[in-house]
Structures are given as structure tokens and as C-alpha cells.
XYZ file of N, CA and C in Angstrom:
657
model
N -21.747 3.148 33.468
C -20.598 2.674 32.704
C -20.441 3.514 31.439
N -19.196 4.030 30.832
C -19.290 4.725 29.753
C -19.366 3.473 28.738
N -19.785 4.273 27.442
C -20.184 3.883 26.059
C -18.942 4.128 25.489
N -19.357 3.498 23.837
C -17.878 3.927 22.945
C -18.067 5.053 22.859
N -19.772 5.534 22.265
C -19.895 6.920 22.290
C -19.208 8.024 22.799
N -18.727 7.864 24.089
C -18.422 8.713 25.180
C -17.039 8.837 24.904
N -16.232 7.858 24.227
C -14.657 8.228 24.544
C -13.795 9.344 23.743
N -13.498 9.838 24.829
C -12.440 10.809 24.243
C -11.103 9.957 23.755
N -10.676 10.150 21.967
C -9.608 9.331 21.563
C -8.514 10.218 22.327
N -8.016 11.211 22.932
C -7.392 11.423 23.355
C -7.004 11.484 25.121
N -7.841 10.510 25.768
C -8.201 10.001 26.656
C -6.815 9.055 27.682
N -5.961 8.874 26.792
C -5.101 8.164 26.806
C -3.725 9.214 27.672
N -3.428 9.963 26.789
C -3.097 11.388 26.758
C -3.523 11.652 27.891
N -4.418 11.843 28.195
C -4.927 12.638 29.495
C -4.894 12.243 30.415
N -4.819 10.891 30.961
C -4.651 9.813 31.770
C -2.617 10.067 31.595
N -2.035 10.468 30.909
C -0.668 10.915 31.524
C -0.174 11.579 32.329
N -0.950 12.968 32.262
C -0.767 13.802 32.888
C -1.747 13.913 34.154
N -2.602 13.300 34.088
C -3.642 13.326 35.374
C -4.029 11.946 35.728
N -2.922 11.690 36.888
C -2.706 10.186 37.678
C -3.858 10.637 38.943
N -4.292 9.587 38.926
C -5.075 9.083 40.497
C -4.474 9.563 41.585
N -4.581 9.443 42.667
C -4.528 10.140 43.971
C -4.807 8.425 44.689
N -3.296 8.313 45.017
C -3.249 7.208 46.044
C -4.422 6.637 46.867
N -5.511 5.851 46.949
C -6.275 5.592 47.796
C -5.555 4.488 49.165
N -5.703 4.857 50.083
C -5.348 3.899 51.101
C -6.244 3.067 51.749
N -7.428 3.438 51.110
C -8.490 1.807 51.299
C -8.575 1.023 49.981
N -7.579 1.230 48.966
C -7.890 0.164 48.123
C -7.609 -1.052 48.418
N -8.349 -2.156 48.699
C -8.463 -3.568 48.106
C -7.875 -4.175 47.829
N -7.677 -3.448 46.290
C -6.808 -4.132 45.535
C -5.092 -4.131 45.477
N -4.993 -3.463 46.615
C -3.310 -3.391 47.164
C -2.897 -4.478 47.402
N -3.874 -5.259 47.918
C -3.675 -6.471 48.524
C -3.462 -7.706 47.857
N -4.312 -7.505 46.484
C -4.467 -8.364 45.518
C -2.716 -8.489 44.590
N -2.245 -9.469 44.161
C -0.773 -9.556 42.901
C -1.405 -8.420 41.673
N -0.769 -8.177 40.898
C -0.873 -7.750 39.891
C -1.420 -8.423 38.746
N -0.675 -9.194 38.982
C -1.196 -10.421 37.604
C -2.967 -10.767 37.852
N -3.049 -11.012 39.217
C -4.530 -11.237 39.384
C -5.123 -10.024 39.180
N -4.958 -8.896 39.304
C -6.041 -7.656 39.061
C -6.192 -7.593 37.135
N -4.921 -7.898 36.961
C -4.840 -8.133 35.430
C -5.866 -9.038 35.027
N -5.607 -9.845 35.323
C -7.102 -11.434 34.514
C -7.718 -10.544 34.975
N -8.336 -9.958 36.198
C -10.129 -9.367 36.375
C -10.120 -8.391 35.213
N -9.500 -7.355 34.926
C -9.433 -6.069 34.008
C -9.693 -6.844 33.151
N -8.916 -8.128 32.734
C -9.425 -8.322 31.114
C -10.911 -8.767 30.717
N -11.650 -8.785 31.743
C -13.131 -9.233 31.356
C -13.724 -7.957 31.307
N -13.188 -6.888 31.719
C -14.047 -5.688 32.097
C -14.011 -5.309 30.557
N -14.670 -4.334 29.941
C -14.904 -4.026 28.977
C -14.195 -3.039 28.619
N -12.934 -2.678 27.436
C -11.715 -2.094 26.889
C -12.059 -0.814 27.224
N -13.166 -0.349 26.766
C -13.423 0.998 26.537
C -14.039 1.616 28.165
N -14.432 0.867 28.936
C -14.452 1.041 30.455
C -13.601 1.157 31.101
N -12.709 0.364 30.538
C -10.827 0.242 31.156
C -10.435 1.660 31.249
N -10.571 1.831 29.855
C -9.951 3.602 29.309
C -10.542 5.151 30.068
N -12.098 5.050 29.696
C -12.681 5.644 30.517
C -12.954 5.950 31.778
N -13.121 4.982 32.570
C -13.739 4.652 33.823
C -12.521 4.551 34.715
N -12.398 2.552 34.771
C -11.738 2.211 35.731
C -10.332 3.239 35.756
N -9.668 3.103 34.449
C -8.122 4.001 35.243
C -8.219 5.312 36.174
N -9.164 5.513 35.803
C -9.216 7.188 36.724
C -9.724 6.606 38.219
N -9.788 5.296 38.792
C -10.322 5.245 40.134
C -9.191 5.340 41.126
N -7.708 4.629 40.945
C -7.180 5.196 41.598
C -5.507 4.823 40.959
N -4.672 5.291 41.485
C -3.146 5.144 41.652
C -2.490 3.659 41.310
N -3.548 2.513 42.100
C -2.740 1.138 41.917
C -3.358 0.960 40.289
N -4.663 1.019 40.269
C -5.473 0.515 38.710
C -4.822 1.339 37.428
N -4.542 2.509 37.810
C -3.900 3.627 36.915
C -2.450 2.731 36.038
N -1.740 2.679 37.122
C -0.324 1.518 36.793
C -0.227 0.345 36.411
N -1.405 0.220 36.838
C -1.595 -1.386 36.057
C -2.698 -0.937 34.590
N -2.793 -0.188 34.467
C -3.415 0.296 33.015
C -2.943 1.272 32.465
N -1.422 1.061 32.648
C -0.447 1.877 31.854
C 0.328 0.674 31.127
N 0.266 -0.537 31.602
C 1.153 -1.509 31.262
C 0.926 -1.916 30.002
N 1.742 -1.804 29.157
C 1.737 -2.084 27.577
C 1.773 -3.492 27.621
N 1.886 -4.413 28.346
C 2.180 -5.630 28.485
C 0.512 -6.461 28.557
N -0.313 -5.865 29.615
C -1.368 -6.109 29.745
C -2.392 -5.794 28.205
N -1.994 -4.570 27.559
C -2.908 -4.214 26.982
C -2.016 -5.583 25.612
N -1.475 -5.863 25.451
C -0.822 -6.845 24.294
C -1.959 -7.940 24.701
N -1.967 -8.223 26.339
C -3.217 -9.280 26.582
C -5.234 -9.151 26.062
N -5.000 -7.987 26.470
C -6.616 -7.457 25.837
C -6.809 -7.175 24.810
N -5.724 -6.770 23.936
C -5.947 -6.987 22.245
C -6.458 -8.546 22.021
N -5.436 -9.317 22.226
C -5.732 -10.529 22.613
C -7.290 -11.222 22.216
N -7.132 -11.061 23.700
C -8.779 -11.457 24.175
C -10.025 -10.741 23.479
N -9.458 -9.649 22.851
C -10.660 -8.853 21.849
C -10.755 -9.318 20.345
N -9.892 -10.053 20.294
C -9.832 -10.982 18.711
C -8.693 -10.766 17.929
N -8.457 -9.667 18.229
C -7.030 -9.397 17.242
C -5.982 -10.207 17.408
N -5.504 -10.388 16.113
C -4.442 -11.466 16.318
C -2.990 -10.532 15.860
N -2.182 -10.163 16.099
C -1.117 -9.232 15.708
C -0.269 -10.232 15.317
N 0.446 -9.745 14.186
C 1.609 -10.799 13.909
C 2.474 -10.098 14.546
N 3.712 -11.017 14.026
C 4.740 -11.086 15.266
C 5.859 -9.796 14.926
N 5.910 -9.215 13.584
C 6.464 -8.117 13.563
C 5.784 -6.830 13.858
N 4.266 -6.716 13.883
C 3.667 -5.689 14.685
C 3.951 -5.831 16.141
N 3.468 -7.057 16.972
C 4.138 -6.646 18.060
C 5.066 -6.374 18.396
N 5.978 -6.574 17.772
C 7.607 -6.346 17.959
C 7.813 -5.147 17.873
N 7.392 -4.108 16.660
C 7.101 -2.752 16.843
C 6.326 -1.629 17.820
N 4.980 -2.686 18.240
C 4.355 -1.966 19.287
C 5.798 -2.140 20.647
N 6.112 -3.577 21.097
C 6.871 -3.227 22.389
C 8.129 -2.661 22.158
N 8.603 -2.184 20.895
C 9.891 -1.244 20.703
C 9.686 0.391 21.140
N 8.317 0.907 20.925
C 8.054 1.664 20.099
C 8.295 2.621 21.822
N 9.529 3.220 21.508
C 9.620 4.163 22.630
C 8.973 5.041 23.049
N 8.004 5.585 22.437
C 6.495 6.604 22.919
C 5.546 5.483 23.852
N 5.732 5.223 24.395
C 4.302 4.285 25.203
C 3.477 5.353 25.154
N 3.441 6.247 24.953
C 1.860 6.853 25.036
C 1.528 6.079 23.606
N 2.283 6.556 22.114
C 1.676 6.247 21.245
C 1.092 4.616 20.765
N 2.119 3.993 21.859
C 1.528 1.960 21.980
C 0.305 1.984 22.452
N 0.522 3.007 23.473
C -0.898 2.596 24.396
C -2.237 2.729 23.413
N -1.720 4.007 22.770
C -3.181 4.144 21.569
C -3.753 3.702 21.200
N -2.696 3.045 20.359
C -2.595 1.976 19.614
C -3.572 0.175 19.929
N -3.032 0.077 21.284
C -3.608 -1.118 21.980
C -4.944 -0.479 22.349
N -5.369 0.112 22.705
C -6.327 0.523 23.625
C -7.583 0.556 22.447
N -6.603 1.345 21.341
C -7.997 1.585 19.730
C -8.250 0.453 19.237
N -7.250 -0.793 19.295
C -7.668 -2.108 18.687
C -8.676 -2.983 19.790
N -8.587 -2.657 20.917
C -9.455 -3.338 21.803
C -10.574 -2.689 22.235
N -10.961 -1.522 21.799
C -12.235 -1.107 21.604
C -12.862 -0.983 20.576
N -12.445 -1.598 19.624
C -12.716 -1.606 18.418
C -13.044 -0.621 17.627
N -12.035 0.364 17.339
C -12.354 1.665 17.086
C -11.647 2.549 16.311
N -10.188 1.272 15.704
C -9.317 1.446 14.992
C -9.890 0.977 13.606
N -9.677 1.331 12.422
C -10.080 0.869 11.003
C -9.539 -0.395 10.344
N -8.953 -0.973 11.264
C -8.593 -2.400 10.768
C -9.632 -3.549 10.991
N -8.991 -4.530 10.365
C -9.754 -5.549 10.202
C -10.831 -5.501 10.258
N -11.479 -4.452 9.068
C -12.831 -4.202 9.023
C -12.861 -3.789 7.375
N -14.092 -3.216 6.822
C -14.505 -3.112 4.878
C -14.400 -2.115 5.557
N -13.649 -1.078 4.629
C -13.544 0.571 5.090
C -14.295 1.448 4.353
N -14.902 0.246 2.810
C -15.513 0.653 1.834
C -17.184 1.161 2.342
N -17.260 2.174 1.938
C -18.710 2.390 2.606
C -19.968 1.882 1.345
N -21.109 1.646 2.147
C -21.992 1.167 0.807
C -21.444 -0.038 -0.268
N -20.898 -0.985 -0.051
C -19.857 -1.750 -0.841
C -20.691 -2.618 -1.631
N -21.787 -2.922 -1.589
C -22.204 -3.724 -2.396
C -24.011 -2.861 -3.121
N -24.081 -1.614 -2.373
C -25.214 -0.808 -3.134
C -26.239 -0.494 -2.704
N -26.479 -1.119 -1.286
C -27.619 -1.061 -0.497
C -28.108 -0.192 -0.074
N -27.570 1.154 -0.496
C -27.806 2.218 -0.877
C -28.061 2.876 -1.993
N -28.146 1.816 -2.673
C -27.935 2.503 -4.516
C -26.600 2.794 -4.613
N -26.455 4.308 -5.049
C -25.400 4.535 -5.593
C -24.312 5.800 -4.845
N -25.102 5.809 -3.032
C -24.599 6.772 -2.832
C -23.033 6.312 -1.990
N -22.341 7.099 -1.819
C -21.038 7.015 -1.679
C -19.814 7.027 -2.893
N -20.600 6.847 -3.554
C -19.794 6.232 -5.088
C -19.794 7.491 -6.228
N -18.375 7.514 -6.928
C -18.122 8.867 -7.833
C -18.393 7.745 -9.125
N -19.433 8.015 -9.756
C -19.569 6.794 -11.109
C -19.498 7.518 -12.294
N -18.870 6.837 -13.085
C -18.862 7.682 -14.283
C -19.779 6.451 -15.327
N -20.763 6.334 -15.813
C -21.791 5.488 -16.234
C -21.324 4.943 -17.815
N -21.710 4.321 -18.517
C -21.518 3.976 -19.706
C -22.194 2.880 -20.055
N -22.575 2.904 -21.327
C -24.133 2.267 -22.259
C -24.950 2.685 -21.529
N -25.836 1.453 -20.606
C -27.188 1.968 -20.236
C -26.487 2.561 -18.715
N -25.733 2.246 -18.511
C -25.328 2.754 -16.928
C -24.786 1.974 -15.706
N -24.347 2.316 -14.891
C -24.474 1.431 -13.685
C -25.988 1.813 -12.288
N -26.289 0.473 -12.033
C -27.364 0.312 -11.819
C -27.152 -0.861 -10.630
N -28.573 -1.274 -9.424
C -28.281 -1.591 -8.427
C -29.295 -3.099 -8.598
N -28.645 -3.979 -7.943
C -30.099 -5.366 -8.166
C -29.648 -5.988 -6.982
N -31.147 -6.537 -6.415
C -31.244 -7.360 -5.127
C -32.506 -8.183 -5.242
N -31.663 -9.378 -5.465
C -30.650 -9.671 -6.000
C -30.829 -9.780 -7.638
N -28.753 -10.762 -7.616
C -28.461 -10.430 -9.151
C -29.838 -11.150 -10.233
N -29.772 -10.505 -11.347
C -31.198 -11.189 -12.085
C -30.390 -11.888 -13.021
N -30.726 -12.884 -13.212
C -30.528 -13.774 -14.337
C -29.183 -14.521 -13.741
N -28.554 -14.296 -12.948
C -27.064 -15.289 -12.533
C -27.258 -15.645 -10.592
N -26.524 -16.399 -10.250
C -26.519 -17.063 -9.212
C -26.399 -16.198 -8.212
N -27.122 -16.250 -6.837
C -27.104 -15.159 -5.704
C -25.526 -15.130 -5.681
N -25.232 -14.063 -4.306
C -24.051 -13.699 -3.824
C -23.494 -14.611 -3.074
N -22.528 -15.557 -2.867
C -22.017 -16.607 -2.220
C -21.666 -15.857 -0.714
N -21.597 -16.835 0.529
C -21.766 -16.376 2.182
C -20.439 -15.807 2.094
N -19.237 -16.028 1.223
C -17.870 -16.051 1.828
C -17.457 -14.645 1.042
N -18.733 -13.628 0.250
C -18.441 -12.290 -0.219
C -18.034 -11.695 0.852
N -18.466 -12.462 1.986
C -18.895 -11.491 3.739
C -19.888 -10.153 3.380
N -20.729 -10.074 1.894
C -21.560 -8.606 1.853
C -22.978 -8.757 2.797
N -23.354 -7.722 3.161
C -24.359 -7.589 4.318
C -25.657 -8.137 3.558
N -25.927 -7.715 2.364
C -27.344 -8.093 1.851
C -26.674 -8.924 0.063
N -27.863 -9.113 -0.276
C -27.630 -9.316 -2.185
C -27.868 -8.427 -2.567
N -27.891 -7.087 -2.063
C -27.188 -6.309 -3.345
C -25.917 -6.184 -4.588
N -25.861 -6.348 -5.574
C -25.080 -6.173 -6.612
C -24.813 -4.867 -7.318
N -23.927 -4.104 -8.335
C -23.644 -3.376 -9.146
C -23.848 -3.823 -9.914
N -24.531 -3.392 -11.254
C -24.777 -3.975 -12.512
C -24.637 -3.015 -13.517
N -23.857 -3.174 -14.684
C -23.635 -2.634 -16.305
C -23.944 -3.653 -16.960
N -23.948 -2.181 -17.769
C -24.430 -2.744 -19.357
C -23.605 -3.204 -20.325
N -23.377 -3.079 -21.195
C -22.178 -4.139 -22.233
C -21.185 -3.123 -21.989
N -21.408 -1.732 -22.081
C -20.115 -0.740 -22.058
C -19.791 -0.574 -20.882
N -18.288 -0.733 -20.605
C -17.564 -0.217 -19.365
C -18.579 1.062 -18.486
N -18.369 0.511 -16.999
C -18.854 1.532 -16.113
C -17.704 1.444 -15.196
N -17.218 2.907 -14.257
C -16.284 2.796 -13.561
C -17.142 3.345 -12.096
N -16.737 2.761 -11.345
C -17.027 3.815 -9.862
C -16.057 3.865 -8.828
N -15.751 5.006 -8.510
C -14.372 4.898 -7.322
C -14.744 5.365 -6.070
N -14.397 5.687 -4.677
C -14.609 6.278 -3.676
C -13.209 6.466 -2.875
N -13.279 7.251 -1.908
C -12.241 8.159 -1.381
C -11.929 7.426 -0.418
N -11.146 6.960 0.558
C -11.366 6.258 1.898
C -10.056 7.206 2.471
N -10.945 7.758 3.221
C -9.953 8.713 4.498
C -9.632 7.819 5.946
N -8.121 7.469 5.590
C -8.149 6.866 6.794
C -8.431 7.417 8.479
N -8.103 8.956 8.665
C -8.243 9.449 9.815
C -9.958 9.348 10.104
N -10.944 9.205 9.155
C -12.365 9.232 9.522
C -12.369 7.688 10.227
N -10.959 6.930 9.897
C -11.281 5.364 10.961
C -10.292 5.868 11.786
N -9.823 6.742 12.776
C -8.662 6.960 13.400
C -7.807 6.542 13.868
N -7.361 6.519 12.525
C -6.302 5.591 11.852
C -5.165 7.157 11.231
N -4.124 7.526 12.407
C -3.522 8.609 11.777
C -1.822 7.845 11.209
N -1.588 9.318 10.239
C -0.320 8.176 9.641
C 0.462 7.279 10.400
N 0.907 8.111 11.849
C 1.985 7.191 12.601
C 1.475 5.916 13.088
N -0.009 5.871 13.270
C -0.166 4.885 13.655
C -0.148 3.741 12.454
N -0.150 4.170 10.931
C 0.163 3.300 9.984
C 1.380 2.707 9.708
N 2.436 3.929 10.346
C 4.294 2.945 10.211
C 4.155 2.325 11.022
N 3.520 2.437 11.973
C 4.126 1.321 13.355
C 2.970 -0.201 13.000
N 1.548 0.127 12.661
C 1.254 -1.048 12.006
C 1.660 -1.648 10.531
N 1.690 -1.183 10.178
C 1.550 -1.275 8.637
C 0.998 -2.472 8.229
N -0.523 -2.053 7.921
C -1.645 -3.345 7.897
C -1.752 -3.591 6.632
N -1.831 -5.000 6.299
C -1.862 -5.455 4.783
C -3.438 -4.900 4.779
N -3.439 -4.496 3.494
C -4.576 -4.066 2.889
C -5.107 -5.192 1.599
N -6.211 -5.623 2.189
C -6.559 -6.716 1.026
C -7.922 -5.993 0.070
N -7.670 -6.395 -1.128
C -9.265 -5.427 -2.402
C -9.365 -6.919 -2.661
N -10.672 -7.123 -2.921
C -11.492 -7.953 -3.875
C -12.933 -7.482 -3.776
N -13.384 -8.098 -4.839
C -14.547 -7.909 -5.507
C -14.898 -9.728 -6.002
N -15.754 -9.629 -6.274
C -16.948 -10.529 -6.748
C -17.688 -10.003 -7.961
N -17.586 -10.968 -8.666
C -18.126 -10.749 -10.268
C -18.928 -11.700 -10.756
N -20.183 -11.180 -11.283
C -20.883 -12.299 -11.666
C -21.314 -11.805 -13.250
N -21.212 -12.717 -14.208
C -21.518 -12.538 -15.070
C -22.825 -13.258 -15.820
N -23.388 -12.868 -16.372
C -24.968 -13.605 -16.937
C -24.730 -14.153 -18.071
N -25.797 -15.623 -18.114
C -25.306 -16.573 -19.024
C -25.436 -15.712 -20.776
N -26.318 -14.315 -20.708
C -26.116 -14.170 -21.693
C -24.992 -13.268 -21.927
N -24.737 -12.336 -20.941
C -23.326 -12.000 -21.468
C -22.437 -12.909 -21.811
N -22.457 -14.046 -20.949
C -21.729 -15.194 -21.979
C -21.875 -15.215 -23.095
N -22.985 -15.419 -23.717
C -23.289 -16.250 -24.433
C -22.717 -14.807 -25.515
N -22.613 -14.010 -25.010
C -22.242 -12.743 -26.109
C -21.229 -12.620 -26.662
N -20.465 -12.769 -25.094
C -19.105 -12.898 -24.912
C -18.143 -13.716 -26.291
N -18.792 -14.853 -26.420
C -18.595 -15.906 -27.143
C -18.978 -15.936 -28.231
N -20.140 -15.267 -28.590
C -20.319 -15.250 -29.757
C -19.499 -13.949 -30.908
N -18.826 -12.745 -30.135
C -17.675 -12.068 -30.466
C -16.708 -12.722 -30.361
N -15.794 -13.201 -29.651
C -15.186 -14.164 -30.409
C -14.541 -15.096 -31.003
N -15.856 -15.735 -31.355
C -15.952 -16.580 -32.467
C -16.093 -15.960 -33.908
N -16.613 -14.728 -34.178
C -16.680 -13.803 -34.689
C -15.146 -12.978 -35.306
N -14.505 -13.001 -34.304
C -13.443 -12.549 -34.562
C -12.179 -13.876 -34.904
N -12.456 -14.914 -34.548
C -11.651 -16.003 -35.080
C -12.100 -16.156 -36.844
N -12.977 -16.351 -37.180
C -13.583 -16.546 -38.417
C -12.868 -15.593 -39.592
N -12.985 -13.931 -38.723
C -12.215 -12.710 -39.619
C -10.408 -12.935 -39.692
């Protein structure tokens, strides 16, 4: 069985121009469409792509169907709202739908995923362009002196980022084609992009916090 490893993203593509060769002992001639459909959808997306379409002529056509693959997104978790699909079944390139469907059900598209690499430090500090200030930015697992990382951060470990009283900045690059994720496939999705962060502050930076000012009310 092929792996994700194994797939050629342009696999899709290639399966256009190089159709199956009619078998006249297939089986599945015999079988409706709709029923070969439910079996395909248990088979595994990236087997679909690889494997099964190249076996013959009937499986080929039935794994060209943009209709089916709207079902195996589906069943792979994705939930598309209703103006993406509306764009995928407009989208007069069916090669470029098919991509499209085929990358979200092998999970191999950059959505609905942290694109941020290293996001909470568990690496220290690599991935990250930091520009440091007071004592620096610095890595803790977990945070010292304030309350762990709550389950709903979704971060992999308690690692934290930590500064000192003076501003620290750190930014990173996120190339969407390294999730192959190329532009067109961004007009035709156009995926909300959500940022947050989690901040924890220590009771004595509070307590600092507050005592500036109060400091400055007095002046």
C-alpha cells in the first residue's frame, strides 16, 4: 500500500493524462456506482490517489468524481463551509478541485492545523527571529511562579516564552507553499486564519505592575 511519504502532489495531474486500460474482468462493472463509492470511502485517501485509481478504467471515473471526493473530505473531518464548497463545485478546472479535495483528505494541505513551527519553545528558541530586551527572552517548562498552561492552549508540552520587564519581540516567516498550500489554491479557499496566544503573567509582575501605577496616580 503506498504511504503519504510516497505521493507525488502532482499525482493528480498525471492520472489525467494516463487513464487505465479498460479491464473486462472487472467486478466491479457489475457493482452501481454509488456502492463502489461507500467502499472507496473507507479505503485510505492517499491509497485512493496513489494506488487504487491506476487499477483500472471503471475505478479511474469514479475517482475523478468531484462529487465523491466532497464525500471523503467529509469523512476525513473537514468540515467546508458552504461558500468553499460552492467554489470548489464551480471551479471550472476539475483538475485544480480535485487537488484541492484529494490534499484535504490526505491531510496534507496546511489547513486546519498551527503552521507556527516550535510555538510554544520546545525547542528553545529555534525557529524564531528574536530581538531580546532586559534580561532576554528565555524558555520555561513549565511557567515558574504562575499557573501551568490550560488543555484548551491545544500546546503540545508546558513549554512557555518568558521576558523580563523590558519588551522582547520574536517573529517567524510562515511559507505557505512549504504546507502546499499554492496561491490559487488560497482564492478558491480562502481560509480564515485565526492568531492567539496565551499570556501568563506572575503575581509579581503584578504586583509591579501596580505598584507603577499607583506611583504614577500619586505624581
Amino acid at each position: 500500500m503506498a504511504t503519504q511519504n510516497t505521493l507525488d502532489w502532482e499525482v493528480s495531474e498525471d492520472l489525467c493524462s494516463q487513464k487505465p486500460e479498460i479491464c473486462s474482468n472487472d467486478l466491479t462493472l457489475l457493482l452501481p456506482t454509488e456502492m463502489c463509492e461507500e467502499i472507496f470511502l473507507y479505503v485510505p485517501a492517499i491509497d485512493l490517489v496513489v494506488s487504487v485509481s491506476r487499477v483500472c478504467k471503471n475505478w479511474y471515473d469514479i475517482l475523478r468524481s468531484r462529487n465523491f471526493w466532497f464525500q471523503k473530505v467529509k469523512r476525513e473531518g473537514f468540515q467546508l463551509s458552504a461558500v468553499t464548497e460552492k467554489r470548489l463545485a464551480e471551479e471550472k478546472d476539475l483538475g485544480k478541485a480535485l487537488l484541492i479535495l484529494q490534499g484535504l483528505s490526505c491531510h496534507l494541505l496546511g489547513v486546519n492545523t498551527n503552521l507556527i513551527q516550535n510555538p510554544s519553545g520546545q525547542d528553545g528558541l529555534n525557529k524564531w527571529h528574536v530581538k531580546h530586551g532586559g534580561n532576554g527572552l528565555d524558555v520555561e517548562n513549565a511557567p515558574v511562579g504562575s499557573n501551568l498552561i490550560p488543555e484548551e492552549a491545544g500546546l503540545p508540552t508546558q513549554h512557555c516564552f518568558v521576558s523580563s520587564f523590558t519588551p522582547c519581540t520574536r517573529t517567524q516567516m510562515i511559507k505557505l507553499e512549504n504546507h502546499k498550500l499554492q496561491p490559487w489554491m488560497i482564492d478558491i479557499l480562502q481560509p480564515k486564519i485565526k492568531v492567539s496566544e496565551w499570556l501568563v503573567k506572575s503575581p509579581e509582575f503584578i504586583k509591579q505592575l501596580v505598584l507603577k501605577l499607583v506611583a504614577l496616580m500619586l505624581h
